[in-house]
Amino acid sequence: MEIARSLEECMNRFFPQYGSFRPGQREVIESVLQGRNTLAVMPTGSGKSLCYQVAACAMQGFTLVVSPLIALMEDQVRSIAGLGFKVAALNSLMDSRQQMALLRGLEPDEPLILFVAPERLRDGLFQAALESKSMRPDMVVVDEAHCISEWGHDFRADYLFIPDFLDRCGWPRVMALTATAGDQVRAEICQLLRIARVYDDFPVHRPNLILSVRSVRGKEDKQQELLSFVRTARMPGIVYTSSRGAAEDLDAFFRAAGINAAYYHGEMKADDRVRASDAFMSGQTDVLCATKAFGMGIDKPDIRFVIHYQITESIEQYWQEAGRGGRDGQDCQCVQLYDPPDIKIQKGFITRSYPKPLAVKKAYQDELSLGPLPWGGDARDIPMQRFYDDNAAILLKRFEDVGLIARVGEVMTAVSVDLVDHRAARGPYARLAAAINSASSTADGLSRLPDIAFKLGVSDAEALAMLYRAAVEGAIDLGSRADRIIRYRTVKPDIADADLEAIEEKMAGRRAYKTQRLDELVAYLENTMQCRARLISEYLGKEMSDCGRCD
């Protein structure tokens, strides 16, 4: 497509508060606008988001932003809500009718920035909406692109299917953005997204981040060291933990000590997460005890300390989280409390995420491991809410890789359907309307999807796709999709030794990779000779002199 506005015009009209581009921003934007898929590795606080925002304003087309967290989406939407064209996020905080209203309101010729999670790209309703309206993105932005490598092989396998979506869209322009990416992570992003240009000519370290590691022994010693620091520290600050239980426990610990604290983790109800985040962002909360679920892309400039109560899984994760402090340029204390037994917590995560062959075999054969139905039948149904529990997504991906199962698609056992456009019964949806009206119902009045499919002579997945298209075009209303199911077809009734060996090769590779990264972090924590800022900078590929400020 033609570029509608010059970059200077976009900055002056839409982002006058910035005045001019920061180093590297113009080069990244121009590269993408010239049609090159581009990866920008830019440190936290350097203005990554402005790159895609200005590019979107210049194109005046459809920009799709793939974002890992709802809080990140909402923060971005708020920050650019006044651009003068449509900006929206499609996420699970919205109920079914809100999601449907957004999808029905999409206009092919209307400039749009739409934020979605990677899982949305394989969502049947979303696909039906784009196809029905003949909408293809002019640019796809993968924000926090390190998640492709860090999460795609683990609990969010949908990251690895982004190329499938790009294939269906004819490979529009791609912009990938991240603050940290080691060589292996960078190589995987470039391969998956067909990156033609990488921009990383930026310093890693920010001199106002003061790094230190404090050795502690046992829970009591660690809590006293933490409390002693927080009582004399400038507010506000974040205390990161490796589990939701630890976040809640520390919140209670702080409150008992008279400190204004709250907790945040991914297992909280959506409304509770929003309240906790908003209270911290607005200054109502001084200390937020959080897991890694909080902070990615959150732009709170005045964070004065970031404490890691337990160790992270890697130097990259540690630096991502530490980098959330001091974005206003003032000093931020980045403190790691280091108790060597904490290493076992991260090793436990690795073991549970990448099970050994006996556990893999049990998961394939045991009907209790991945849902209520045995593998022995023709189909295996995984409830959507179960899909991301524990290591289920990892195992399903591995089973697919070796040809044990094949993904059929999204189905539901029953659907709530209202025919709102009665002209549809005589028009293009006549057969579908007839099938809906004659289908049997459940005890609570829902139409049985298998019955609708049978009457149409199609599969359950195909029938659901037809319902989605009719809903997007306003012929019917669909109720909640909370009971969605991912259906797999069993290709092999049992798992052979050769299958286990192939899966173990992949699992062993991930275990080794994760263990290596953990070992690198431990070496950093136990280092007493080298400047910490310099060590991290060189680890991430950038030379620097000693900072003169770390411990």
XYZ file of C-alpha atoms in Angstrom:
551
model
C 0.000 0.000 0.000
C 1.060 3.617 -0.475
C 2.311 5.554 2.535
C -0.311 8.172 3.346
C 1.787 10.571 5.459
C 5.432 11.477 5.970
C 7.053 10.594 9.281
C 7.487 14.266 10.179
C 3.792 14.904 9.531
C 2.872 11.943 11.737
C 5.081 13.125 14.594
C 3.822 16.722 14.388
C 0.158 15.790 14.049
C -0.221 12.713 16.256
C 2.728 12.823 18.699
C 3.661 16.489 19.217
C 4.587 15.763 22.825
C 7.742 13.936 21.695
C 9.071 16.644 19.405
C 11.558 14.455 17.564
C 12.555 10.832 17.126
C 14.822 9.115 19.611
C 17.921 7.347 18.245
C 16.962 4.352 16.116
C 13.229 4.970 15.916
C 13.230 6.558 12.454
C 15.435 3.800 11.028
C 13.127 1.046 12.334
C 9.994 2.771 11.004
C 11.490 3.477 7.582
C 12.699 -0.100 7.243
C 9.191 -1.490 7.790
C 7.513 1.109 5.572
C 9.944 0.153 2.800
C 8.597 -3.399 3.004
C 11.301 -5.121 5.043
C 10.291 -7.344 7.950
C 12.197 -5.747 10.815
C 13.291 -6.712 14.329
C 14.148 -3.903 16.753
C 15.997 -4.848 19.943
C 15.640 -1.651 21.960
C 16.185 -1.329 25.721
C 13.267 -0.737 28.048
C 12.244 2.917 28.017
C 13.726 3.708 24.589
C 10.387 4.120 22.809
C 9.703 0.813 21.062
C 5.951 1.365 20.951
C 6.290 4.664 19.094
C 7.875 2.754 16.190
C 4.702 0.873 15.283
C 2.429 3.754 16.270
C 4.078 6.176 13.855
C 4.248 3.513 11.142
C 0.521 2.836 11.573
C -0.266 6.553 11.338
C 1.830 6.820 8.193
C 0.058 3.907 6.496
C -3.490 4.767 7.620
C -4.438 1.111 7.175
C -5.028 -1.944 9.367
C -2.285 -2.591 11.932
C -2.600 -5.762 14.011
C -0.537 -5.816 17.209
C 0.130 -9.236 18.756
C 0.623 -8.635 22.474
C 1.212 -11.170 25.280
C -0.727 -9.600 28.157
C -4.099 -7.899 28.578
C -2.591 -5.264 30.880
C -0.078 -4.404 28.180
C -2.823 -4.122 25.558
C -4.943 -1.860 27.722
C -2.005 0.347 28.635
C -1.162 0.793 24.951
C -4.778 1.508 24.005
C -5.006 4.186 26.704
C -1.767 5.795 25.575
C -2.894 6.272 21.946
C -6.655 6.608 22.357
C -6.591 10.180 21.062
C -4.947 9.516 17.708
C -8.090 10.311 15.756
C -8.694 6.849 14.337
C -9.900 3.571 15.748
C -7.760 1.874 18.401
C -9.109 -1.219 20.171
C -8.121 -4.359 22.068
C -9.911 -7.677 21.647
C -9.325 -9.696 24.794
C -10.865 -12.072 27.311
C -11.882 -9.319 29.735
C -14.677 -8.537 27.268
C -17.810 -10.660 27.404
C -19.064 -12.416 24.264
C -21.421 -9.625 23.224
C -18.704 -6.980 23.608
C -16.334 -9.039 21.499
C -19.006 -9.566 18.864
C -19.853 -5.864 18.769
C -16.199 -5.013 18.172
C -15.852 -7.568 15.372
C -19.090 -6.512 13.698
C -17.935 -2.905 13.826
C -14.712 -3.519 11.902
C -14.620 -1.606 8.617
C -12.221 -2.685 5.839
C -11.368 0.868 4.735
C -11.127 2.375 8.217
C -7.662 3.054 9.738
C -7.327 0.701 12.707
C -4.843 -0.466 15.322
C -6.153 -3.688 16.873
C -4.452 -5.461 19.791
C -4.859 -9.230 20.177
C -3.146 -12.097 21.978
C -1.349 -14.734 19.868
C -4.094 -17.231 20.713
C -6.617 -14.978 18.961
C -4.941 -15.606 15.598
C -6.227 -19.203 15.652
C -9.640 -18.289 17.102
C -12.402 -19.304 14.712
C -14.569 -16.272 15.426
C -11.714 -13.854 14.767
C -10.784 -15.630 11.540
C -14.423 -15.584 10.421
C -14.644 -11.835 11.078
C -11.575 -11.020 8.997
C -12.648 -13.317 6.161
C -16.227 -12.036 6.159
C -15.018 -8.443 5.868
C -12.125 -9.265 3.500
C -9.717 -7.634 5.932
C -6.009 -8.336 5.812
C -3.538 -6.481 8.006
C -1.232 -4.016 6.295
C 1.248 -4.520 9.127
C 1.541 -7.134 11.878
C 3.456 -6.074 14.973
C 4.770 -8.702 17.377
C 5.318 -6.812 20.605
C 7.605 -8.384 23.234
C 8.822 -10.692 20.474
C 11.161 -12.628 22.783
C 7.993 -14.438 23.922
C 8.185 -16.409 20.652
C 11.218 -18.242 21.937
C 10.640 -17.943 25.673
C 6.959 -18.958 25.766
C 6.248 -20.488 22.361
C 7.915 -23.780 23.274
C 6.244 -23.855 26.642
C 2.772 -22.814 27.745
C 1.869 -20.534 24.808
C 2.508 -22.627 21.731
C 0.309 -20.302 19.644
C 3.338 -18.034 19.238
C 4.832 -20.656 16.951
C 1.750 -20.538 14.711
C 2.029 -16.802 13.913
C 3.549 -17.691 10.495
C 0.408 -19.694 9.655
C -1.677 -16.550 10.169
C 0.802 -14.502 8.126
C 0.548 -17.095 5.349
C -3.227 -16.679 5.222
C -2.779 -12.900 5.062
C -0.194 -13.016 2.255
C 2.682 -11.953 4.540
C 2.080 -8.263 5.245
C 4.837 -6.089 6.712
C 6.122 -7.435 10.037
C 7.643 -5.403 12.877
C 9.000 -7.337 15.858
C 9.930 -5.467 19.046
C 11.720 -6.559 22.199
C 13.994 -5.147 24.873
C 16.227 -8.205 25.237
C 17.126 -11.019 22.888
C 20.207 -13.203 23.150
C 21.645 -14.836 20.052
C 19.458 -17.950 20.147
C 16.252 -15.990 20.841
C 17.093 -13.497 18.099
C 17.796 -16.249 15.571
C 14.458 -17.915 16.267
C 12.521 -14.652 15.907
C 14.262 -13.925 12.603
C 13.572 -17.387 11.225
C 9.937 -17.534 12.283
C 8.995 -14.037 11.098
C 11.239 -13.888 8.004
C 13.099 -10.909 9.405
C 15.177 -9.064 6.787
C 16.640 -6.312 8.979
C 17.696 -6.201 12.623
C 18.242 -2.929 14.485
C 20.078 -3.246 17.782
C 22.497 -0.334 17.838
C 21.477 0.706 21.323
C 23.225 0.496 24.692
C 21.845 -2.197 26.973
C 22.498 -0.528 30.314
C 20.829 2.591 31.703
C 23.147 4.367 34.168
C 20.325 5.202 36.607
C 19.708 1.495 37.321
C 21.861 0.592 40.350
C 22.376 -3.170 40.513
C 23.112 -5.162 43.652
C 22.881 -8.720 44.965
C 22.320 -9.326 48.668
C 23.069 -12.799 50.001
C 20.608 -14.154 52.556
C 20.154 -17.447 54.351
C 16.642 -18.773 54.895
C 13.185 -17.255 54.846
C 13.470 -15.232 58.052
C 16.769 -13.638 57.046
C 15.408 -12.856 53.595
C 12.225 -11.254 54.915
C 14.115 -9.102 57.401
C 16.535 -7.937 54.705
C 13.572 -7.127 52.475
C 11.691 -5.250 55.190
C 14.780 -3.315 56.227
C 15.323 -2.155 52.645
C 11.693 -1.244 51.915
C 11.225 0.746 55.132
C 13.964 3.188 54.122
C 13.440 3.146 50.345
C 11.829 5.784 48.156
C 8.437 4.679 46.862
C 6.926 3.172 44.791
C 8.498 -0.196 44.017
C 7.938 -3.728 42.783
C 8.893 -6.951 44.567
C 9.025 -9.861 42.129
C 8.413 -13.446 43.222
C 8.521 -16.747 41.366
C 5.076 -17.947 42.470
C 1.634 -16.540 43.144
C 1.697 -17.969 46.681
C 4.872 -16.034 47.479
C 3.343 -12.823 46.083
C 0.292 -13.183 48.328
C 2.418 -14.089 51.358
C 4.658 -11.050 50.923
C 1.646 -8.790 50.546
C 0.353 -10.035 53.907
C 3.839 -9.690 55.404
C 4.105 -6.053 54.298
C 0.611 -5.170 55.440
C 1.336 -6.609 58.888
C 4.389 -4.328 58.994
C 2.269 -1.283 58.132
C 3.414 -0.962 54.525
C 0.874 -0.072 51.823
C 1.144 -3.143 49.585
C -0.865 -5.268 47.170
C -0.259 -8.411 45.111
C -0.631 -9.292 41.431
C -0.421 -12.611 39.586
C -1.947 -14.319 36.585
C -4.316 -16.553 38.548
C -6.300 -13.645 39.974
C -9.729 -12.835 38.597
C -9.495 -10.364 35.747
C -11.262 -7.579 37.645
C -8.983 -8.053 40.649
C -5.896 -7.841 38.430
C -7.145 -4.618 36.890
C -7.839 -3.094 40.307
C -4.399 -4.060 41.630
C -2.649 -2.725 38.542
C -4.619 0.520 38.433
C -4.008 1.194 42.140
C -0.266 0.795 41.676
C -0.121 2.801 38.460
C -2.095 5.676 40.013
C 0.070 5.826 43.147
C -2.499 4.421 45.581
C -0.258 1.415 46.299
C 3.377 1.818 47.347
C 4.643 -1.743 46.930
C 3.345 -4.311 44.459
C 4.256 -7.941 45.112
C 4.035 -9.583 41.711
C 4.926 -12.545 39.566
C 6.266 -12.111 36.044
C 2.629 -11.620 34.938
C 2.970 -7.935 35.858
C 4.989 -5.271 34.181
C 5.597 -6.186 30.557
C 5.041 -2.982 28.615
C 3.724 -1.125 31.668
C 5.010 2.433 31.530
C 5.124 3.781 35.069
C 8.022 6.237 35.033
C 8.669 6.738 38.753
C 9.429 3.226 40.054
C 12.232 3.718 42.566
C 13.105 0.094 43.330
C 12.722 -3.340 41.790
C 13.481 -6.180 44.182
C 13.691 -9.823 43.168
C 12.691 -11.798 46.244
C 13.440 -15.046 44.399
C 15.557 -15.668 41.348
C 14.226 -15.577 37.797
C 14.760 -18.224 35.132
C 17.395 -16.264 33.185
C 19.445 -13.092 32.906
C 17.074 -11.917 30.162
C 14.022 -12.195 32.419
C 15.861 -10.510 35.277
C 16.914 -7.609 33.054
C 13.456 -7.221 31.534
C 11.973 -6.869 35.023
C 14.753 -4.703 36.469
C 14.406 -2.399 33.476
C 10.884 -1.431 34.526
C 12.349 0.915 37.103
C 13.616 4.447 36.671
C 12.081 5.300 33.336
C 11.982 8.946 34.353
C 15.776 8.985 34.450
C 16.029 9.108 38.226
C 17.845 6.435 40.192
C 16.238 3.039 40.728
C 17.627 0.407 43.081
C 17.572 -3.048 41.437
C 18.157 -5.545 44.230
C 18.338 -9.326 44.018
C 17.931 -11.245 47.280
C 19.934 -14.410 46.723
C 19.395 -17.557 48.748
C 20.985 -20.552 46.904
C 18.122 -22.968 47.757
C 15.905 -20.790 45.520
C 17.694 -22.369 42.570
C 15.659 -25.518 43.276
C 12.431 -23.613 42.551
C 13.547 -22.841 39.004
C 14.909 -26.362 38.501
C 11.519 -27.662 39.573
C 9.804 -25.526 36.930
C 12.122 -27.008 34.292
C 11.420 -30.569 35.414
C 7.647 -30.113 35.421
C 7.581 -28.298 32.101
C 9.658 -30.865 30.214
C 8.783 -34.304 31.640
C 10.837 -37.451 31.059
C 9.608 -40.312 28.776
C 7.743 -42.263 31.470
C 5.690 -39.198 32.409
C 5.070 -38.414 28.729
C 3.818 -41.961 28.099
C 1.539 -41.780 31.123
C 0.118 -38.458 29.916
C -0.778 -39.959 26.543
C -2.337 -43.084 27.983
C -3.890 -41.784 31.194
C -7.362 -40.310 30.709
C -6.933 -38.136 33.816
C -3.834 -36.298 32.602
C -5.292 -34.022 29.978
C -9.031 -34.049 30.392
C -12.088 -36.190 30.975
C -12.003 -38.288 27.789
C -9.610 -41.158 26.957
C -7.313 -41.064 23.956
C -8.735 -44.330 22.663
C -11.640 -42.831 20.681
C -11.549 -41.004 17.377
C -11.495 -37.585 19.045
C -9.915 -36.056 22.089
C -11.534 -32.893 23.459
C -9.506 -30.487 25.594
C -11.549 -27.765 27.343
C -10.074 -24.344 26.599
C -9.645 -23.547 30.279
C -7.627 -26.789 30.693
C -5.477 -26.190 27.635
C -3.008 -23.886 29.396
C -2.826 -25.677 32.736
C 0.508 -27.124 33.861
C 2.342 -28.626 30.866
C -0.740 -29.586 28.814
C 0.029 -27.244 25.902
C 3.638 -28.447 25.729
C 2.629 -32.118 25.623
C -0.091 -31.556 23.027
C 2.408 -29.750 20.810
C 4.879 -32.618 21.110
C 2.163 -35.196 20.398
C 1.281 -33.236 17.259
C 4.924 -32.964 16.197
C 5.404 -36.739 16.071
C 2.029 -37.454 14.436
C 0.229 -39.022 17.396
C -2.659 -36.569 17.134
C -3.900 -33.962 14.676
C -5.641 -30.746 15.609
C -9.174 -30.716 14.180
C -10.136 -27.265 15.422
C -12.392 -25.448 17.804
C -15.762 -26.907 18.770
C -18.416 -26.579 21.473
C -20.817 -29.192 22.738
C -23.734 -26.754 22.680
C -24.306 -23.139 21.677
C -26.713 -20.370 22.595
C -28.125 -19.125 19.291
C -30.755 -16.464 18.619
C -31.925 -15.741 15.085
C -31.953 -11.929 15.094
C -32.307 -11.320 11.343
C -35.300 -13.367 10.251
C -34.564 -12.538 6.636
C -31.609 -14.898 7.006
C -34.045 -17.815 7.105
C -34.880 -17.044 3.470
C -31.446 -15.798 2.384
C -27.860 -17.081 2.404
C -28.237 -18.631 5.835
C -31.494 -20.481 5.138
C -29.961 -23.950 5.647
C -28.173 -22.863 8.787
C -31.333 -21.247 10.214
C -33.298 -24.414 9.515
C -30.648 -26.557 11.200
C -30.624 -24.297 14.260
C -34.409 -24.298 14.563
C -34.698 -28.083 14.290
C -31.679 -29.022 16.436
C -32.222 -30.690 19.778
C -31.562 -28.730 22.941
C -29.824 -29.307 26.239
C -31.656 -29.042 29.559
C -30.714 -25.360 29.820
C -31.979 -24.562 26.326
C -28.730 -24.546 24.340
C -28.676 -25.938 20.810
C -26.549 -29.055 20.470
C -23.727 -28.307 18.038
C -23.307 -31.935 16.869
C -27.007 -31.980 15.936
C -26.672 -28.750 13.941
C -23.629 -30.209 12.171
C -25.458 -33.451 11.389
C -28.390 -31.615 9.833
C -25.977 -29.555 7.719
C -23.949 -32.607 6.724
C -20.674 -31.105 7.980
C -18.257 -31.630 10.874
C -18.710 -29.927 14.240
C -15.797 -27.600 13.477
C -17.260 -26.639 10.097
C -20.682 -26.011 11.645
C -19.141 -23.750 14.279
C -17.277 -21.814 11.570
C -20.617 -21.280 9.765
C -22.204 -20.022 12.991
C -19.306 -17.626 13.535
C -19.638 -16.149 10.062
C -23.411 -15.734 10.475
C -22.850 -14.053 13.848
C -20.275 -11.617 12.479
C -22.642 -10.664 9.659
C -25.468 -10.022 12.136
C -27.785 -12.884 11.155
C -27.573 -14.567 14.572
C -26.458 -13.812 18.108
C -24.158 -16.239 19.882
C -23.996 -16.416 23.647
C -20.956 -17.150 25.788
C -18.100 -19.146 24.320
C -16.710 -20.044 27.746
C -17.116 -23.786 27.121
C -15.031 -23.842 23.944
C -13.117 -27.019 23.265
C -10.030 -27.756 21.156
C -10.626 -31.056 19.387
C -7.825 -33.362 18.365
C -8.094 -36.487 16.235
C -6.208 -39.553 17.402
C -3.853 -40.709 14.651
C -2.147 -43.487 16.607
C -3.944 -45.364 19.390
C -0.770 -45.885 21.404
C 2.577 -44.172 21.813
C 5.545 -46.154 20.496
C 9.139 -46.114 21.702
C 10.154 -44.227 18.551
C 7.601 -41.536 19.387
C 8.921 -41.259 22.930
C 12.481 -40.965 21.646
C 11.535 -38.161 19.252
C 9.659 -36.310 21.991
C 12.502 -36.810 24.456
C 14.976 -35.332 21.964
C 12.910 -32.128 21.926
C 12.301 -32.167 25.676
C 15.982 -32.785 26.441
C 16.953 -29.882 24.201
C 14.626 -27.516 26.044
C 15.748 -28.813 29.446
C 19.393 -28.224 28.490
C 18.634 -24.749 27.139
C 16.678 -23.700 30.220
C 19.318 -25.186 32.547
C 22.103 -23.348 30.734
C 20.264 -20.038 31.092
C 19.673 -20.709 34.792
C 23.374 -21.513 35.253
C 24.290 -18.233 33.550
C 22.041 -16.350 35.953
C 23.558 -18.093 38.977
C 27.047 -17.173 37.723
C 25.921 -13.553 37.554
C 24.493 -13.688 41.090
C 27.620 -15.267 42.553
C 29.965 -12.916 40.708
C 31.952 -10.691 43.079
C 34.686 -9.447 40.739
C 33.112 -7.937 37.620
C 30.837 -4.912 37.286
C 27.278 -6.280 37.212
C 26.028 -3.823 34.609
C 28.976 -4.636 32.356
C 28.444 -8.382 32.798
C 24.786 -8.134 31.724
C 25.580 -5.780 28.853
C 28.266 -8.082 27.471
C 26.037 -11.102 27.968
C 23.489 -9.356 25.736
C 26.139 -8.558 23.127
C 27.139 -4.977 23.963
C 30.548 -3.849 25.209
C 30.676 -1.228 27.958
C 32.993 0.083 30.658
C 32.351 -0.480 34.344
C 29.321 1.508 35.515
C 30.939 2.565 38.799
C 27.636 2.288 40.663
C 26.766 -1.388 41.186
C 27.843 -3.392 44.215
